[in-house]
Amino acid sequence: MNVLGIETSCDETAAAVVSEGRVVESSVVSSQIDLHARYGGVVPEIAGRAHVELLVPAVEEAMARAGIERPDAVAATYGPGLVGSLLVGLSAAKGLAMSWGVPFVGVNHLEGHLFAPVIEEPSLRWPLVVLLVSGGHTLLVHAAAPGRYRLLGQTLDDAAGEAFDKVARFLGLGYPGGPAIDRVAKEGDPAAFTFPRAMLGDGYDFSFSGLKTAVVRAVERRPEAATPDVAAAFQDAVVDVLVTKAARAVRATGARGLCLGGGVAANSLLRRRALEAVDVPTYLPSMAMCTDNAAMVAAAGSFRLLRDGPSPLSLAPDPGLFLEFER
Amino acid sequence: MLLGIETAAGLVGVALADADGPLAGVWLRGDRRHAETLGPAVEHVLTQAGASLADVDAVAVDVGPGLFTGLRVGVATAQGLAAGLGLGVVEVTSVDVLAQEVYDGGWEGPVAAVVDARRAEVFVASYEEPGVQTEAPSRQSPETLAGRLAGAPGTLLVGTGAHRYAALFAGAGLRVAAIREPSPRVLVSIAAGRLAAGAAPVPAAAVRPVYLREADARINWVQR
Ligand SMILES: [Zn+2]
């Protein structure tokens, strides 16, 4: 079964074909980073307009690379995300499914991220603890099996990636902030500052807004401080909290593996520390699978289609869609 | 057969036309859930007409100007349908549809199609006679438009913007037609006429909504 996946929840316009629920036949991502860079963040109206221009070429490219004329189903992200972006991919997916006479299935973007290891690391044994960290989300999830999730914790304010973007902007390092800070921090001394680790010993929830404020105050106090030192100390604080809580979750739940996902999972310090922190197998997604892509949407869509059947054509975008709890 | 999609205003509409003219249609006004209602509406119209997408030769869509969210639902759906079927798309503007319906009703004078653009502005295009646009769509304040048209009192106004500012236009001695939203039946008729006259549809990937307003952030950037 070939499933065409479509992903337009934020600033990536993506299409992919996945067969047998996990074999990537093609995966195309048209990034809009250049369109948003001058604003220092994703501008919703610009993203919505760009999706309209980029989506059909991405779909045609994905179909051509997979060498198929018609998939067996079309899957598209219907939330969470920017509503003006979601509805472009969702509407086009419905039109495509109708035109081919194949089922349409809506996919929860967060569940899509949880299917990255299904694609890249099929040897991984469930249950898993998944740390999902990006510009839009920061979640710690216990996944007993595909479709059976329990939320352990989440951010109470800024997402981890948002903290990277805001601190990078403050330090004049540009957008997106994650890769910029990762690069600069390599030349810095993380011990030059000691930034707060919010709620470190306390449950599985996260808070990053205070950290950003602490960075601003520290630089105001020591304006002569080297930017690489500030970046390294900031990154150290974020990674410390993420890894400490993820490792504790693995131990507490008896999970057989730890997975990273989302754009922040591309951070080199986070990847290194995650490997060292647990003695169960750790899945570190490839760069292409960290960031938003449609292969993960097609894989999750394949699973949902087999388990729950197709979605109705009346499915609406749901910007605040949450990951379903274990039933 | 031609399939038309209308979502540029507060109305979700679908219509089919064959060589004899409009064949079937459905429209829903007032609930602005375009993304939820459009797909089922397409299926409903096809079923009621005893047709299938295999019978469709081209897809027509209202590309605006209008409300951005609704426009993108219609355009993206038309793109998906056309790309999957390997068909072209006929782009029709909302103002052309509005003006045509007035002329279909027997009006013979000049027409101003006026679409509500929110933020105290309207999108407007002018017509001298059926199919003859004398002023391309632009964005302006209703006061400016009323002042301009006061010198041409024979102009009939049509569209959501004409209705929203009806009192202002009446005060300037202008008449407003009963029609508010573009009609999917008229949209599909215009598209069929253009195809019959030899116009070439555009590829699905090339369809672009007519926004007539910079994206929000860009405006802020310029003003900063
Ligand atoms: Zn994501």
Coordinates of C-alpha atoms and ligand atoms in Angstrom, one line a residue:
Chain A
M1 CA 0.0 0.0 0.0
N2 CA 1.4 3.4 -1.1
V3 CA 0.3 6.3 1.0
L4 CA 0.9 9.9 -0.2
G5 CA 1.6 12.1 2.9
I6 CA 1.1 15.9 3.0
E7 CA 2.5 18.2 5.7
T8 CA 1.8 21.9 5.9
S9 CA 1.3 22.6 9.6
C10 CA 4.0 25.3 9.9
D11 CA 6.7 26.5 7.5
E12 CA 7.7 23.4 5.7
T13 CA 5.7 22.4 2.6
A14 CA 6.2 18.6 2.3
A15 CA 5.0 15.6 0.4
A16 CA 6.1 12.0 0.5
V17 CA 5.2 8.5 -0.6
V18 CA 5.6 5.7 2.0
S19 CA 4.9 2.0 1.2
E20 CA 4.0 -0.8 3.7
G21 CA 3.6 1.8 6.4
R22 CA 7.4 2.5 6.8
V23 CA 9.3 2.3 3.6
V24 CA 10.1 5.8 2.3
E25 CA 9.7 5.8 -1.5
S26 CA 10.2 9.6 -1.8
S27 CA 10.2 12.6 0.5
V28 CA 10.2 16.2 -0.7
V29 CA 10.4 19.2 1.6
S30 CA 10.2 22.8 0.3
S31 CA 11.5 24.9 3.2
Q32 CA 10.3 28.4 3.7
I33 CA 13.1 29.4 6.0
D34 CA 14.3 32.1 3.7
L35 CA 10.9 33.7 3.6
H36 CA 10.6 34.0 7.3
A37 CA 14.3 34.6 8.3
R38 CA 14.1 38.4 8.2
Y39 CA 11.2 38.4 10.7
G40 CA 13.0 36.1 13.1
G41 CA 10.1 33.7 13.2
V42 CA 7.3 32.1 11.2
V43 CA 4.8 34.7 9.8
P44 CA 1.5 32.9 9.5
E45 CA 0.1 34.8 6.5
I46 CA 3.4 34.4 4.6
A47 CA 3.4 30.7 5.4
G48 CA -0.2 30.2 4.2
R49 CA 0.5 32.0 0.9
A50 CA 3.7 30.0 0.3
H51 CA 2.0 26.6 0.9
V52 CA -0.4 27.4 -2.0
E53 CA 2.5 28.0 -4.3
L54 CA 4.8 25.1 -3.2
L55 CA 2.4 22.3 -2.5
V56 CA 1.4 21.0 -5.9
P57 CA 5.0 20.9 -7.2
A58 CA 6.1 19.1 -4.0
V59 CA 3.3 16.5 -4.5
E60 CA 4.2 16.0 -8.2
E61 CA 7.9 15.6 -7.3
A62 CA 7.1 13.1 -4.6
M63 CA 4.9 11.0 -6.9
A64 CA 7.4 11.2 -9.8
R65 CA 10.3 10.1 -7.5
A66 CA 8.3 7.2 -6.1
G67 CA 7.4 6.2 -9.7
I68 CA 3.7 6.0 -9.1
E69 CA 0.7 7.7 -10.9
R70 CA -1.8 7.1 -8.1
P71 CA -1.3 6.2 -4.4
D72 CA -3.7 3.9 -2.5
A73 CA -4.5 6.6 0.1
V74 CA -3.8 10.3 0.9
A75 CA -2.8 11.3 4.4
A76 CA -2.5 14.9 5.6
T77 CA -1.7 16.7 8.8
Y78 CA -4.9 18.3 10.3
G79 CA -3.4 19.7 13.5
P80 CA -1.8 21.0 15.6
G81 CA -0.3 24.0 13.7
L82 CA -1.1 27.3 12.1
V83 CA -4.7 27.1 10.8
G84 CA -4.1 29.1 7.6
S85 CA -1.3 26.6 6.8
L86 CA -3.1 23.5 7.9
L87 CA -6.1 24.1 5.7
V88 CA -4.0 24.3 2.5
G89 CA -2.5 20.8 2.8
L90 CA -5.8 19.5 4.2
S91 CA -7.9 20.9 1.3
A92 CA -5.4 19.8 -1.4
A93 CA -5.2 16.3 0.1
K94 CA -9.0 16.0 0.0
G95 CA -9.1 17.2 -3.6
L96 CA -6.4 14.7 -4.5
A97 CA -8.1 11.8 -2.7
M98 CA -11.4 12.6 -4.4
S99 CA -9.7 12.8 -7.8
W100 CA -8.0 9.4 -7.4
G101 CA -11.0 7.8 -5.7
V102 CA -8.8 6.7 -2.8
P103 CA -9.3 7.1 1.0
F104 CA -8.3 10.3 2.8
V105 CA -7.0 10.1 6.3
G106 CA -6.2 13.0 8.7
V107 CA -3.0 12.8 10.8
N108 CA -2.1 14.3 14.1
H109 CA 1.2 16.0 13.5
L110 CA 2.5 15.0 16.9
E111 CA 1.8 11.3 16.2
G112 CA 3.6 11.8 12.9
H113 CA 6.8 12.7 14.8
L114 CA 6.3 9.5 16.9
F115 CA 6.4 7.5 13.6
A116 CA 9.9 8.7 12.7
P117 CA 11.5 5.7 14.6
V118 CA 9.1 3.3 12.9
I119 CA 10.6 4.5 9.6
E120 CA 14.2 4.8 10.5
E121 CA 14.7 2.3 13.4
P122 CA 12.3 -0.6 13.1
S123 CA 14.5 -2.7 15.4
L124 CA 13.6 -0.4 18.3
R125 CA 11.5 -2.2 20.9
W126 CA 8.4 -0.6 22.5
P127 CA 7.5 0.7 25.0
L128 CA 9.5 3.9 24.2
V129 CA 9.9 7.3 25.9
V130 CA 9.8 10.0 23.3
L131 CA 11.2 13.5 23.8
L132 CA 9.6 15.7 21.2
V133 CA 11.2 19.1 21.1
S134 CA 10.8 21.8 18.4
G135 CA 9.9 25.4 17.9
G136 CA 6.2 24.5 18.4
H137 CA 6.2 21.7 20.9
T138 CA 8.0 20.3 23.9
L139 CA 6.6 17.0 25.1
L140 CA 7.7 13.9 27.0
V141 CA 5.6 11.0 25.9
H142 CA 5.4 7.3 26.9
A143 CA 4.5 5.3 23.9
A144 CA 3.5 1.7 24.8
A145 CA 2.9 0.8 21.2
P146 CA 1.9 2.6 18.0
G147 CA -1.4 4.4 18.9
R148 CA -1.0 4.0 22.6
Y149 CA 0.4 7.1 24.2
R150 CA 0.6 8.7 27.6
L151 CA 1.7 12.3 28.1
L152 CA 4.3 12.5 30.8
G153 CA 5.0 16.1 30.7
Q154 CA 5.1 19.2 28.5
T155 CA 6.3 22.8 28.5
L156 CA 4.3 25.2 30.6
D157 CA 5.3 28.3 28.6
D158 CA 7.8 28.5 25.7
A159 CA 8.7 25.5 23.5
A160 CA 12.4 24.5 23.7
G161 CA 12.9 25.6 20.0
E162 CA 11.2 28.9 20.7
A163 CA 13.7 29.5 23.5
F164 CA 16.6 28.9 21.1
D165 CA 15.0 31.3 18.6
K166 CA 14.4 34.0 21.1
V167 CA 17.9 33.8 22.7
A168 CA 19.5 33.6 19.2
R169 CA 17.7 36.8 18.2
F170 CA 18.7 38.5 21.4
L171 CA 22.4 37.5 20.8
G172 CA 22.2 38.6 17.2
L173 CA 22.8 35.1 15.8
G174 CA 19.9 35.1 13.3
Y175 CA 17.1 32.6 12.5
P176 CA 16.6 29.8 12.9
G177 CA 18.1 30.0 16.3
G178 CA 18.8 26.3 17.0
P179 CA 21.5 25.6 14.4
A180 CA 23.0 29.1 15.1
I181 CA 23.4 28.5 18.8
D182 CA 24.6 25.0 18.3
R183 CA 27.4 26.3 16.0
V184 CA 28.5 29.2 18.1
A185 CA 28.3 27.2 21.4
K186 CA 31.1 24.9 20.1
E187 CA 33.6 27.8 20.7
G188 CA 32.1 28.7 24.1
D189 CA 32.6 27.7 27.7
P190 CA 29.3 26.4 29.1
A191 CA 30.7 27.0 32.7
A192 CA 31.1 30.8 32.0
F193 CA 27.5 31.2 33.3
T194 CA 25.2 29.1 35.4
F195 CA 21.7 29.6 34.1
P196 CA 18.7 28.2 36.0
R197 CA 17.4 24.7 35.4
A198 CA 13.7 25.3 36.0
M199 CA 11.8 22.5 37.7
L200 CA 14.7 20.1 37.3
G201 CA 13.9 17.7 40.1
D202 CA 10.1 18.3 39.9
G203 CA 8.0 16.0 37.6
Y204 CA 8.2 15.9 33.8
D205 CA 6.9 19.4 32.9
F206 CA 9.2 22.0 31.5
S207 CA 9.5 25.8 31.7
F208 CA 11.9 27.9 29.5
S209 CA 10.6 31.5 29.7
G210 CA 12.6 32.2 32.9
L211 CA 15.8 30.9 31.2
K212 CA 15.5 33.4 28.4
T213 CA 15.0 36.2 31.0
A214 CA 18.1 35.0 32.9
V215 CA 20.2 35.1 29.7
V216 CA 19.1 38.7 29.0
R217 CA 19.8 39.8 32.6
A218 CA 23.2 38.1 32.6
V219 CA 24.3 39.8 29.5
E220 CA 23.1 43.2 30.9
R221 CA 25.2 42.5 34.0
R222 CA 28.3 41.4 32.0
P223 CA 28.0 43.2 28.6
E224 CA 31.7 42.2 27.8
A225 CA 30.8 38.5 28.0
A226 CA 31.7 36.5 24.9
T227 CA 28.6 35.5 22.9
P228 CA 29.9 31.9 22.4
D229 CA 30.1 31.6 26.2
V230 CA 26.5 32.8 26.7
A231 CA 25.3 30.5 23.9
A232 CA 27.1 27.5 25.3
A233 CA 25.8 28.1 28.9
F234 CA 22.2 28.6 27.6
Q235 CA 22.4 25.5 25.5
D236 CA 23.8 23.5 28.4
A237 CA 20.9 24.5 30.7
V238 CA 18.2 23.6 28.1
V239 CA 19.9 20.2 27.3
D240 CA 20.5 19.5 31.0
V241 CA 16.8 19.8 31.8
L242 CA 15.6 17.9 28.7
V243 CA 18.0 15.0 29.2
T244 CA 17.6 14.7 33.0
K245 CA 13.8 14.4 32.7
A246 CA 13.9 12.1 29.7
A247 CA 16.3 9.7 31.4
R248 CA 14.3 9.8 34.6
A249 CA 11.2 8.9 32.5
V250 CA 13.0 6.0 30.9
R251 CA 13.9 4.6 34.4
A252 CA 10.5 5.2 36.0
T253 CA 8.5 3.6 33.2
G254 CA 10.8 0.8 32.4
A255 CA 10.9 1.8 28.7
R256 CA 13.0 -0.2 26.4
G257 CA 14.2 2.7 24.3
L258 CA 14.5 6.5 24.2
C259 CA 13.6 8.5 21.1
L260 CA 14.3 12.1 20.2
G261 CA 12.1 13.9 17.7
G262 CA 11.5 17.5 16.4
G263 CA 13.8 20.1 15.1
V264 CA 15.7 20.6 18.4
A265 CA 16.6 16.9 18.2
A266 CA 19.2 18.0 15.6
N267 CA 21.1 19.8 18.4
S268 CA 24.5 18.1 18.7
L269 CA 24.8 18.5 22.5
L270 CA 21.3 17.0 23.1
R271 CA 22.2 14.1 20.9
R272 CA 25.4 13.4 22.7
R273 CA 24.0 13.7 26.2
A274 CA 20.9 11.6 25.4
L275 CA 23.1 8.7 24.3
E276 CA 25.1 8.9 27.5
A277 CA 22.1 9.4 29.8
V278 CA 20.4 6.0 29.4
D279 CA 21.5 2.4 29.1
V280 CA 18.6 1.4 26.8
P281 CA 18.9 1.8 23.0
T282 CA 18.6 5.5 21.9
Y283 CA 17.1 6.6 18.6
L284 CA 18.6 9.8 17.2
P285 CA 16.6 10.7 14.0
S286 CA 18.5 11.8 10.9
M287 CA 18.4 15.5 10.3
A288 CA 15.7 15.1 7.6
M289 CA 13.5 13.2 10.1
C290 CA 14.0 15.7 13.0
T291 CA 12.4 18.5 11.1
D292 CA 8.8 18.4 9.8
N293 CA 8.4 16.1 6.8
A294 CA 5.7 14.2 5.1
A295 CA 7.2 10.7 5.3
M296 CA 6.3 10.6 9.0
V297 CA 2.8 11.8 8.2
A298 CA 2.4 9.1 5.5
A299 CA 3.6 6.5 8.0
A300 CA 1.3 7.6 10.8
G301 CA -1.5 7.9 8.2
S302 CA -0.9 4.3 7.0
F303 CA -1.3 3.1 10.6
R304 CA -4.4 5.2 11.3
L305 CA -6.0 4.0 8.0
L306 CA -5.5 0.4 8.9
R307 CA -6.6 0.8 12.5
D308 CA -9.4 3.4 12.3
G309 CA -10.3 3.6 8.6
P310 CA -10.5 6.7 6.5
S311 CA -11.4 10.2 7.8
P312 CA -14.5 12.0 6.5
L313 CA -14.1 14.8 3.9
S314 CA -15.6 17.1 6.5
L315 CA -12.5 16.8 8.7
A316 CA -11.6 20.4 9.9
P317 CA -8.2 21.7 10.7
D318 CA -7.6 21.7 14.4
P319 CA -4.8 24.2 15.4
G320 CA -4.8 23.1 19.0
L321 CA -5.1 19.3 18.4
F322 CA -3.5 17.3 21.2
L323 CA -2.0 13.9 21.3
E324 CA -4.6 11.4 22.3
F325 CA -4.2 9.8 25.7
E326 CA -3.9 6.0 26.2
R327 CA -7.3 4.5 26.3
Chain B
M1 CA -18.1 18.9 -18.0
L2 CA -16.8 21.7 -15.8
L3 CA -16.7 21.8 -12.0
G4 CA -16.7 25.2 -10.3
I5 CA -15.7 26.0 -6.8
E6 CA -16.7 29.2 -5.0
T7 CA -15.3 30.1 -1.5
A8 CA -14.1 33.7 -1.9
A9 CA -16.7 35.2 0.4
G10 CA -18.8 33.9 3.2
L11 CA -20.3 31.3 0.9
V12 CA -19.2 27.8 0.0
G13 CA -20.5 26.8 -3.4
V14 CA -20.0 24.1 -6.0
A15 CA -21.6 23.9 -9.5
L16 CA -21.3 21.7 -12.6
A17 CA -21.8 22.9 -16.1
D18 CA -22.0 20.9 -19.4
A19 CA -22.3 22.1 -23.0
D20 CA -26.0 23.2 -22.3
G21 CA -25.0 25.4 -19.4
P22 CA -25.2 25.1 -15.6
L23 CA -26.3 21.6 -14.6
A24 CA -26.3 21.3 -10.8
G25 CA -25.1 23.3 -7.9
V26 CA -25.2 23.7 -4.1
W27 CA -24.3 26.6 -1.9
L28 CA -24.2 27.3 1.8
R29 CA -24.1 30.7 3.3
G30 CA -23.4 32.0 6.8
D31 CA -21.4 29.2 8.3
R32 CA -17.9 30.0 7.4
R33 CA -16.6 26.5 7.8
H34 CA -15.2 26.3 4.3
A35 CA -12.7 23.5 5.0
E36 CA -15.4 21.3 6.4
T37 CA -18.2 21.8 3.9
L38 CA -16.4 22.1 0.5
G39 CA -15.4 18.4 0.0
P40 CA -18.8 16.9 0.9
A41 CA -20.4 19.6 -1.3
V42 CA -18.3 18.5 -4.3
E43 CA -19.4 14.9 -3.7
H44 CA -23.0 15.8 -3.2
V45 CA -23.3 17.8 -6.4
L46 CA -21.6 15.1 -8.5
T47 CA -23.9 12.4 -7.0
Q48 CA -27.1 14.5 -7.5
A49 CA -26.1 15.2 -11.1
G50 CA -25.4 11.5 -11.7
A51 CA -21.8 12.4 -12.7
S52 CA -18.4 11.5 -11.5
L53 CA -15.0 13.3 -11.5
A54 CA -14.1 11.2 -14.5
D55 CA -16.6 13.2 -16.5
V56 CA -14.9 16.5 -15.5
D57 CA -12.7 18.2 -18.2
A58 CA -11.6 21.3 -16.2
V59 CA -11.9 22.8 -12.8
A60 CA -12.9 26.4 -12.3
V61 CA -12.3 28.4 -9.1
D62 CA -12.9 31.8 -7.7
V63 CA -9.4 33.3 -7.1
G64 CA -10.7 36.4 -5.3
P65 CA -10.3 39.1 -4.3
G66 CA -12.0 38.0 -1.0
L67 CA -11.3 36.5 2.4
F68 CA -7.9 34.9 2.5
T69 CA -8.8 31.8 4.5
G70 CA -11.8 30.9 2.4
L71 CA -9.8 31.6 -0.9
R72 CA -7.1 29.2 0.1
V73 CA -9.5 26.4 0.9
G74 CA -11.1 26.8 -2.6
V75 CA -7.8 27.2 -4.4
A76 CA -6.1 24.3 -2.7
T77 CA -9.0 22.0 -3.2
A78 CA -9.2 23.0 -6.9
Q79 CA -5.5 22.4 -7.2
G80 CA -5.7 19.0 -5.6
L81 CA -8.6 18.0 -7.8
A82 CA -7.0 19.2 -11.0
A83 CA -3.5 17.9 -10.2
G84 CA -5.0 14.4 -9.4
L85 CA -7.2 14.4 -12.5
G86 CA -4.4 15.8 -14.8
L87 CA -6.6 18.8 -15.7
G88 CA -6.2 22.5 -16.0
V89 CA -7.8 25.2 -13.9
V90 CA -9.9 28.2 -15.1
E91 CA -9.2 31.1 -12.7
V92 CA -12.2 33.5 -12.4
T93 CA -12.2 36.6 -10.2
S94 CA -14.9 37.3 -7.6
V95 CA -15.6 40.7 -9.1
D96 CA -16.2 39.2 -12.6
V97 CA -18.7 36.8 -11.1
L98 CA -20.5 39.5 -9.2
A99 CA -20.7 41.9 -12.2
Q100 CA -21.9 39.1 -14.5
E101 CA -24.8 38.2 -12.3
V102 CA -26.0 41.7 -12.4
Y103 CA -25.9 41.8 -16.2
D104 CA -27.5 38.4 -16.3
G105 CA -30.4 40.0 -14.5
G106 CA -31.0 42.5 -17.3
W107 CA -29.0 45.5 -16.0
E108 CA -27.4 47.5 -18.9
G109 CA -25.5 50.3 -17.3
P110 CA -22.1 50.5 -15.5
V111 CA -21.4 48.2 -12.5
A112 CA -18.9 48.4 -9.6
A113 CA -18.3 45.0 -8.0
V114 CA -17.4 45.8 -4.4
V115 CA -16.0 43.1 -2.1
D116 CA -15.6 43.6 1.7
A117 CA -11.8 43.6 2.4
R118 CA -12.3 44.1 6.2
R119 CA -10.2 46.8 8.1
A120 CA -12.5 49.5 6.7
E121 CA -11.5 48.8 3.0
V122 CA -13.1 47.3 -0.1
F123 CA -11.8 45.6 -3.2
V124 CA -13.4 47.1 -6.3
A125 CA -13.5 46.6 -10.0
S126 CA -15.6 48.5 -12.6
Y127 CA -17.5 47.4 -15.7
E128 CA -19.0 49.3 -18.6
E129 CA -21.0 46.4 -20.0
P130 CA -21.1 42.5 -19.7
G131 CA -17.5 41.1 -19.7
V132 CA -15.9 44.5 -20.2
Q133 CA -13.8 45.5 -17.2
T134 CA -12.9 49.1 -17.3
E135 CA -10.9 49.2 -14.0
A136 CA -8.9 46.3 -12.7
P137 CA -9.5 45.2 -9.0
S138 CA -7.9 47.4 -6.4
R139 CA -8.2 48.1 -2.7
Q140 CA -9.5 51.4 -1.4
S141 CA -11.6 52.9 1.4
P142 CA -15.4 52.9 0.8
E143 CA -15.4 56.7 1.3
T144 CA -13.0 57.2 -1.6
L145 CA -15.1 54.8 -3.7
A146 CA -18.3 56.6 -2.8
G147 CA -16.8 60.0 -3.6
R148 CA -15.6 58.8 -7.0
L149 CA -18.8 57.1 -8.0
A150 CA -21.0 60.1 -6.8
G151 CA -20.0 61.7 -10.1
A152 CA -21.3 58.7 -12.0
P153 CA -24.7 58.1 -10.3
G154 CA -25.8 55.5 -12.9
T155 CA -23.4 52.9 -11.5
L156 CA -25.0 49.8 -9.9
L157 CA -23.0 48.4 -6.9
V158 CA -22.9 44.7 -6.1
G159 CA -21.1 42.5 -3.6
T160 CA -20.4 42.1 0.2
G161 CA -18.6 45.4 0.3
A162 CA -21.5 47.3 -1.3
H163 CA -23.8 45.9 1.3
R164 CA -21.6 46.5 4.3
Y165 CA -21.3 50.2 3.4
A166 CA -24.8 50.4 1.9
A167 CA -25.8 53.5 3.9
L168 CA -22.6 55.3 2.8
F169 CA -23.3 54.5 -0.9
A170 CA -27.0 55.4 -0.6
G171 CA -25.9 58.7 0.9
A172 CA -23.9 59.3 -2.3
G173 CA -27.0 58.6 -4.4
L174 CA -25.8 55.2 -5.5
R175 CA -27.9 52.0 -5.9
V176 CA -26.9 48.7 -4.5
A177 CA -28.1 45.4 -6.1
A178 CA -29.4 42.6 -3.9
I179 CA -26.5 40.3 -4.7
R180 CA -23.9 39.9 -2.0
E181 CA -21.7 36.8 -2.6
P182 CA -20.4 35.5 -5.9
S183 CA -22.6 32.7 -7.2
P184 CA -21.1 29.2 -8.1
R185 CA -23.6 28.9 -11.0
V186 CA -22.4 32.2 -12.5
L187 CA -18.8 31.3 -11.9
V188 CA -19.1 28.0 -13.8
S189 CA -21.0 29.7 -16.7
I190 CA -18.2 32.3 -17.1
A191 CA -15.6 29.6 -17.1
A192 CA -17.5 27.5 -19.6
G193 CA -17.9 30.5 -21.9
R194 CA -14.1 31.3 -21.7
L195 CA -13.2 27.7 -22.5
A196 CA -15.7 27.6 -25.4
A197 CA -14.0 30.8 -26.7
G198 CA -10.6 29.1 -26.7
A199 CA -9.1 30.2 -23.4
A200 CA -6.5 27.8 -22.1
P201 CA -6.8 26.7 -18.4
V202 CA -3.7 27.1 -16.2
P203 CA -1.8 24.2 -14.6
A204 CA -2.9 23.4 -11.0
A205 CA 0.5 24.5 -9.7
A206 CA 0.2 27.9 -11.3
V207 CA -3.2 28.9 -9.6
R208 CA -2.7 32.0 -7.4
P209 CA -5.3 33.7 -5.2
V210 CA -5.7 37.5 -5.9
Y211 CA -4.8 39.0 -2.5
L212 CA -4.5 42.7 -3.3
R213 CA -3.0 43.2 0.2
E214 CA 0.5 42.5 1.4
A215 CA 0.8 39.8 4.0
D216 CA 0.5 41.3 7.5
A217 CA 4.1 41.0 8.6
R218 CA 5.4 42.7 5.5
I219 CA 3.2 45.7 6.2
N220 CA 4.6 45.9 9.7
W221 CA 8.1 45.7 8.4
V222 CA 7.6 48.5 6.0
Q223 CA 6.1 50.7 8.7
R224 CA 8.8 50.0 11.2
Ligands
ZN1 ZN 6.8 19.2 14.2

